[in-house]
Coordinates of N, CA, C and O in Angstrom, one line a residue:
R246 N 93.2 173.7 42.5 CA 92.6 174.7 43.5 C 92.4 176.0 42.8 O 91.4 176.7 43.0
L247 N 93.4 176.4 42.1 CA 93.3 177.8 41.4 C 92.2 177.7 40.3 O 91.4 178.7 40.2
D248 N 92.2 176.7 39.6 CA 91.1 176.6 38.5 C 89.7 176.6 39.2 O 88.8 177.3 38.7
H249 N 89.6 175.8 40.2 CA 88.3 175.8 40.9 C 87.9 177.2 41.5 O 86.7 177.6 41.3
A250 N 88.8 177.8 42.1 CA 88.5 179.1 42.7 C 88.2 180.1 41.6 O 87.3 180.9 41.7
A251 N 88.9 180.1 40.5 CA 88.7 181.0 39.4 C 87.4 180.8 38.7 O 86.7 181.7 38.3
K252 N 87.0 179.5 38.6 CA 85.7 179.2 37.9 C 84.5 179.5 38.8 O 83.4 179.8 38.3
T253 N 84.7 179.5 40.1 CA 83.5 179.7 41.0 C 83.4 181.2 41.3 O 82.3 181.6 41.9
A254 N 84.3 182.1 40.9 CA 84.2 183.5 41.2 C 83.3 184.1 40.0 O 83.8 184.9 39.2
T255 N 82.1 183.8 40.0 CA 81.2 184.2 38.9 C 80.8 185.6 38.9 O 80.3 186.1 37.9
D256 N 81.0 186.3 40.0 CA 80.7 187.7 40.1 C 81.8 188.6 39.5 O 81.7 189.8 39.5
D257 N 82.9 188.0 39.0 CA 84.0 188.7 38.4 C 84.0 188.6 36.9 O 83.9 187.5 36.3
D258 N 84.0 189.7 36.2 CA 83.9 189.7 34.7 C 85.2 189.4 34.0 O 85.1 189.3 32.7
R259 N 86.3 189.3 34.7 CA 87.5 189.0 34.0 C 87.6 187.6 33.5 O 86.8 186.7 33.9
T260 N 88.6 187.3 32.7 CA 88.8 185.9 32.2 C 89.2 185.0 33.3 O 89.7 185.4 34.4
I261 N 89.0 183.7 33.1 CA 89.4 182.7 34.1 C 90.9 182.8 34.3 O 91.4 182.7 35.5
A262 N 91.7 183.0 33.3 CA 93.1 183.1 33.4 C 93.5 184.3 34.3 O 94.4 184.2 35.2
Q263 N 92.8 185.4 34.2 CA 93.1 186.6 35.0 C 92.7 186.3 36.5 O 93.5 186.6 37.4
R264 N 91.6 185.7 36.7 CA 91.2 185.4 38.0 C 92.1 184.3 38.7 O 92.5 184.5 39.8
R265 N 92.6 183.3 37.9 CA 93.5 182.3 38.4 C 94.8 183.0 38.8 O 95.3 182.6 39.9
A266 N 95.3 183.9 38.0 CA 96.5 184.6 38.4 C 96.4 185.4 39.7 O 97.3 185.4 40.5
D267 N 95.3 186.0 39.9 CA 95.1 186.8 41.1 C 95.0 185.8 42.3 O 95.5 186.1 43.4
F268 N 94.3 184.7 42.2 CA 94.3 183.7 43.3 C 95.6 183.2 43.6 O 96.0 183.0 44.8
F269 N 96.5 183.0 42.6 CA 97.8 182.5 42.8 C 98.7 183.5 43.6 O 99.3 183.2 44.5
V270 N 98.6 184.8 43.2 CA 99.4 185.8 43.8 C 98.9 186.0 45.3 O 99.7 186.1 46.2
D271 N 97.6 185.9 45.5 CA 97.0 186.0 46.8 C 97.5 184.8 47.7 O 97.9 185.0 48.9
A272 N 97.6 183.6 47.1 CA 98.1 182.5 47.9 C 99.6 182.7 48.3 O 100.0 182.3 49.4
L273 N 100.4 183.3 47.4 CA 101.8 183.6 47.7 C 101.9 184.5 48.9 O 102.9 184.4 49.7
D274 N 101.0 185.4 49.1 CA 101.0 186.3 50.3 C 100.9 185.6 51.6 O 101.3 186.1 52.6
H275 N 100.4 184.4 51.6 CA 100.1 183.7 52.8 C 101.2 182.6 53.2 O 101.1 181.8 54.1
I276 N 102.3 182.6 52.4 CA 103.4 181.7 52.6 C 104.3 182.3 53.7 O 104.8 183.4 53.5
D277 N 104.6 181.5 54.7 CA 105.5 182.0 55.8 C 106.9 181.5 55.4 O 107.2 180.3 55.4
P278 N 107.8 182.5 55.0 CA 109.2 182.1 54.6 C 110.0 181.4 55.7 O 111.0 180.7 55.3
D279 N 109.6 181.5 56.9 CA 110.3 180.8 58.0 C 109.9 179.3 58.1 O 110.5 178.5 58.8
N280 N 108.9 178.9 57.4 CA 108.4 177.6 57.4 C 109.1 176.8 56.3 O 109.0 177.2 55.2
E281 N 109.7 175.7 56.7 CA 110.5 174.9 55.7 C 109.8 174.6 54.4 O 110.3 174.8 53.3
P282 N 108.5 174.0 54.5 CA 107.8 173.7 53.3 C 107.6 174.9 52.4 O 107.4 174.7 51.2
A283 N 107.5 176.1 53.0 CA 107.2 177.3 52.2 C 108.4 177.6 51.3 O 108.3 178.2 50.2
R284 N 109.6 177.3 51.8 CA 110.8 177.6 51.0 C 111.0 176.6 49.8 O 111.5 177.0 48.8
T285 N 110.5 175.4 50.0 CA 110.6 174.4 48.9 C 109.2 173.9 48.6 O 108.9 172.8 49.1
P286 N 108.4 174.6 47.9 CA 107.0 174.2 47.7 C 106.9 172.9 47.0 O 107.7 172.6 46.1
N287 N 105.9 172.1 47.3 CA 105.6 170.9 46.6 C 104.5 171.2 45.6 O 103.4 171.4 46.0
M288 N 104.9 171.2 44.4 CA 104.0 171.6 43.3 C 103.5 170.3 42.6 O 104.3 169.4 42.4
A289 N 102.3 170.3 42.2 CA 101.7 169.2 41.4 C 101.1 169.8 40.1 O 100.1 170.6 40.2
I290 N 101.7 169.6 39.0 CA 101.2 170.0 37.7 C 100.9 168.8 36.9 O 101.8 168.0 36.6
G291 N 99.6 168.7 36.6 CA 99.2 167.5 35.8 C 99.2 167.7 34.3 O 98.6 168.6 33.9
V292 N 100.0 166.9 33.7 CA 99.9 166.9 32.2 C 99.8 165.4 31.7 O 100.2 164.5 32.4
M293 N 99.2 165.3 30.6 CA 99.1 164.0 29.9 C 100.2 163.8 28.9 O 100.4 164.7 28.1
V294 N 101.0 162.8 29.1 CA 102.2 162.5 28.3 C 102.1 161.2 27.7 O 102.1 160.2 28.4
P295 N 102.2 161.1 26.4 CA 102.3 159.7 25.8 C 103.6 159.0 26.2 O 104.6 159.7 26.2
A296 N 103.5 157.8 26.5 CA 104.7 157.0 26.8 C 105.7 157.0 25.7 O 106.9 157.1 26.0
S297 N 105.3 157.1 24.5 CA 106.2 157.2 23.4 C 107.1 158.4 23.4 O 108.2 158.5 23.0
T298 N 106.5 159.5 23.9 CA 107.2 160.8 24.0 C 108.3 160.7 25.1 O 109.5 161.1 24.9
L299 N 108.0 160.1 26.2 CA 109.0 159.9 27.3 C 110.1 159.0 26.9 O 111.3 159.2 27.2
A300 N 109.8 158.0 26.0 CA 110.8 157.0 25.6 C 111.6 157.6 24.4 O 112.6 157.0 24.0
G301 N 111.2 158.8 23.9 CA 112.0 159.4 22.8 C 111.6 158.8 21.4 O 112.3 159.1 20.4
V302 N 110.5 158.0 21.3 CA 110.2 157.4 20.1 C 109.6 158.4 19.1 O 109.8 158.4 17.9
D303 N 108.8 159.4 19.7 CA 108.2 160.5 18.9 C 108.2 161.7 19.7 O 108.7 161.8 20.8
D304 N 107.7 162.8 19.1 CA 107.7 164.1 19.8 C 106.3 164.7 20.0 O 106.0 165.8 19.8
Q305 N 105.3 163.8 20.4 CA 104.0 164.3 20.7 C 104.1 165.2 22.0 O 104.8 164.8 22.9
P306 N 103.4 166.3 22.0 CA 103.6 167.2 23.2 C 102.8 166.6 24.4 O 101.9 165.8 24.2
A307 N 103.1 167.1 25.6 CA 102.3 166.9 26.8 C 101.2 167.8 26.7 O 101.3 169.0 26.3
I308 N 100.0 167.4 27.2 CA 98.8 168.3 27.2 C 98.3 168.4 28.6 O 98.3 167.5 29.4
S309 N 97.9 169.7 28.9 CA 97.4 169.9 30.3 C 96.1 169.2 30.5 O 95.4 168.8 29.5
A310 N 95.8 168.9 31.7 CA 94.6 168.1 32.1 C 93.3 168.8 31.6 O 92.4 168.1 31.2
D311 N 93.3 170.1 31.5 CA 92.1 170.8 31.0 C 92.2 171.0 29.5 O 91.4 171.7 28.9
R312 N 93.3 170.5 28.8 CA 93.6 170.6 27.4 C 93.7 172.1 26.9 O 93.4 172.4 25.8
D313 N 94.2 172.9 27.8 CA 94.2 174.4 27.5 C 95.6 174.8 27.0 O 95.7 175.8 26.4
W314 N 96.7 174.0 27.3 CA 98.0 174.3 26.9 C 98.8 173.1 26.7 O 98.4 172.0 27.2
V315 N 100.0 173.2 26.0 CA 100.8 172.1 25.8 C 102.3 172.4 26.2 O 102.7 173.5 26.3
I316 N 103.0 171.3 26.4 CA 104.5 171.4 26.6 C 105.2 170.7 25.5 O 104.9 169.5 25.3
P317 N 106.1 171.3 24.7 CA 106.8 170.5 23.7 C 107.5 169.3 24.3 O 108.0 169.4 25.4
A318 N 107.6 168.3 23.5 CA 108.2 167.0 23.9 C 109.6 167.2 24.4 O 110.0 166.7 25.5
N319 N 110.5 168.0 23.8 CA 111.9 168.2 24.2 C 111.9 168.9 25.6 O 112.7 168.6 26.4
V320 N 111.0 169.9 25.8 CA 111.0 170.6 27.1 C 110.5 169.6 28.2 O 111.1 169.6 29.3
L321 N 109.5 168.8 27.9 CA 109.0 167.9 28.9 C 110.1 166.9 29.3 O 110.3 166.6 30.5
R322 N 110.8 166.4 28.3 CA 111.9 165.4 28.6 C 113.0 166.0 29.5 O 113.5 165.4 30.4
D323 N 113.3 167.3 29.2 CA 114.3 168.0 30.0 C 113.8 168.2 31.4 O 114.5 168.0 32.4
L324 N 112.5 168.6 31.6 CA 112.0 168.7 32.9 C 111.9 167.4 33.7 O 112.2 167.4 34.9
A325 N 111.6 166.4 33.0 CA 111.5 165.0 33.7 C 112.9 164.6 34.2 O 113.0 163.9 35.2
L326 N 113.9 164.9 33.4 CA 115.3 164.5 33.9 C 115.9 165.5 34.9 O 116.7 165.1 35.7
S327 N 115.5 166.8 34.9 CA 116.1 167.7 35.8 C 115.5 167.8 37.1 O 116.1 168.2 38.1
G328 N 114.2 167.5 37.2 CA 113.5 167.6 38.5 C 113.5 166.3 39.2 O 114.2 165.4 39.0
N329 N 112.6 166.3 40.2 CA 112.3 165.0 41.0 C 110.9 164.7 40.8 O 110.1 164.8 41.8
P330 N 110.4 164.4 39.6 CA 109.0 164.2 39.4 C 108.4 163.0 40.1 O 109.1 162.0 40.3
F331 N 107.2 163.1 40.5 CA 106.4 161.9 41.0 C 105.4 161.6 39.9 O 104.6 162.4 39.5
W332 N 105.5 160.4 39.4 CA 104.7 160.0 38.2 C 103.4 159.3 38.6 O 103.4 158.4 39.5
Y333 N 102.4 159.6 37.9 CA 101.1 158.8 38.0 C 100.9 158.2 36.6 O 101.1 158.9 35.6
R334 N 100.7 157.0 36.5 CA 100.4 156.4 35.2 C 98.9 156.2 35.1 O 98.2 155.6 36.0
L335 N 98.3 156.9 34.1 CA 96.8 156.8 33.9 C 96.6 155.9 32.6 O 97.2 156.3 31.6
L336 N 95.8 154.9 32.7 CA 95.4 154.1 31.6 C 94.1 154.7 31.1 O 93.1 154.7 31.9
V337 N 94.0 155.1 29.9 CA 92.8 155.8 29.4 C 92.3 155.0 28.2 O 93.1 154.4 27.5
D338 N 91.0 155.2 27.9 CA 90.5 154.6 26.6 C 90.5 155.7 25.5 O 91.1 156.7 25.7
D339 N 89.9 155.4 24.4 CA 89.9 156.3 23.2 C 89.3 157.6 23.5 O 89.5 158.6 22.8
Q340 N 88.4 157.7 24.5 CA 87.7 158.9 24.8 C 88.4 159.6 26.0 O 87.8 160.6 26.6
D341 N 89.6 159.2 26.4 CA 90.3 159.8 27.5 C 89.6 159.6 28.8 O 89.9 160.3 29.8
D342 N 88.8 158.6 28.9 CA 88.2 158.2 30.2 C 89.3 157.4 31.0 O 89.8 156.5 30.4
V343 N 89.5 157.7 32.2 CA 90.5 157.0 33.0 C 90.0 155.7 33.4 O 89.0 155.5 34.0
L344 N 90.8 154.6 33.1 CA 90.5 153.3 33.4 C 91.2 152.8 34.7 O 90.6 152.0 35.4
S345 N 92.4 153.2 34.9 CA 93.2 152.9 36.1 C 94.3 153.9 36.3 O 94.7 154.6 35.4
V346 N 94.7 154.0 37.6 CA 95.8 154.9 38.0 C 96.8 154.1 38.8 O 96.5 153.3 39.7
T347 N 98.1 154.3 38.4 CA 99.2 153.7 39.1 C 100.1 154.8 39.6 O 100.4 155.7 38.8
Y348 N 100.6 154.7 40.9 CA 101.5 155.7 41.4 C 102.9 155.2 41.4 O 103.1 154.1 41.6

């Protein structure tokens, strides 16, 4: 949602990252702290992770869906073990076209 909002604000001369940050801060202003879901937000951050990285076979980094940033393999494995992640398995071809999704 943040990426979409930042990319559609074409009348703004700032970078997409700057616009994304402002939309994020603006969204925080609308959270009601008395509302239970607001205290424990449900976040979805999509990264592409090779299965070999999760298995500890190699140290390929996780890559963001927009290929703009990476997470080192050791950090990703720590996050996967420390949180309560909900995994999507994406089967992709050599051009990263999604062939199937498993939840």
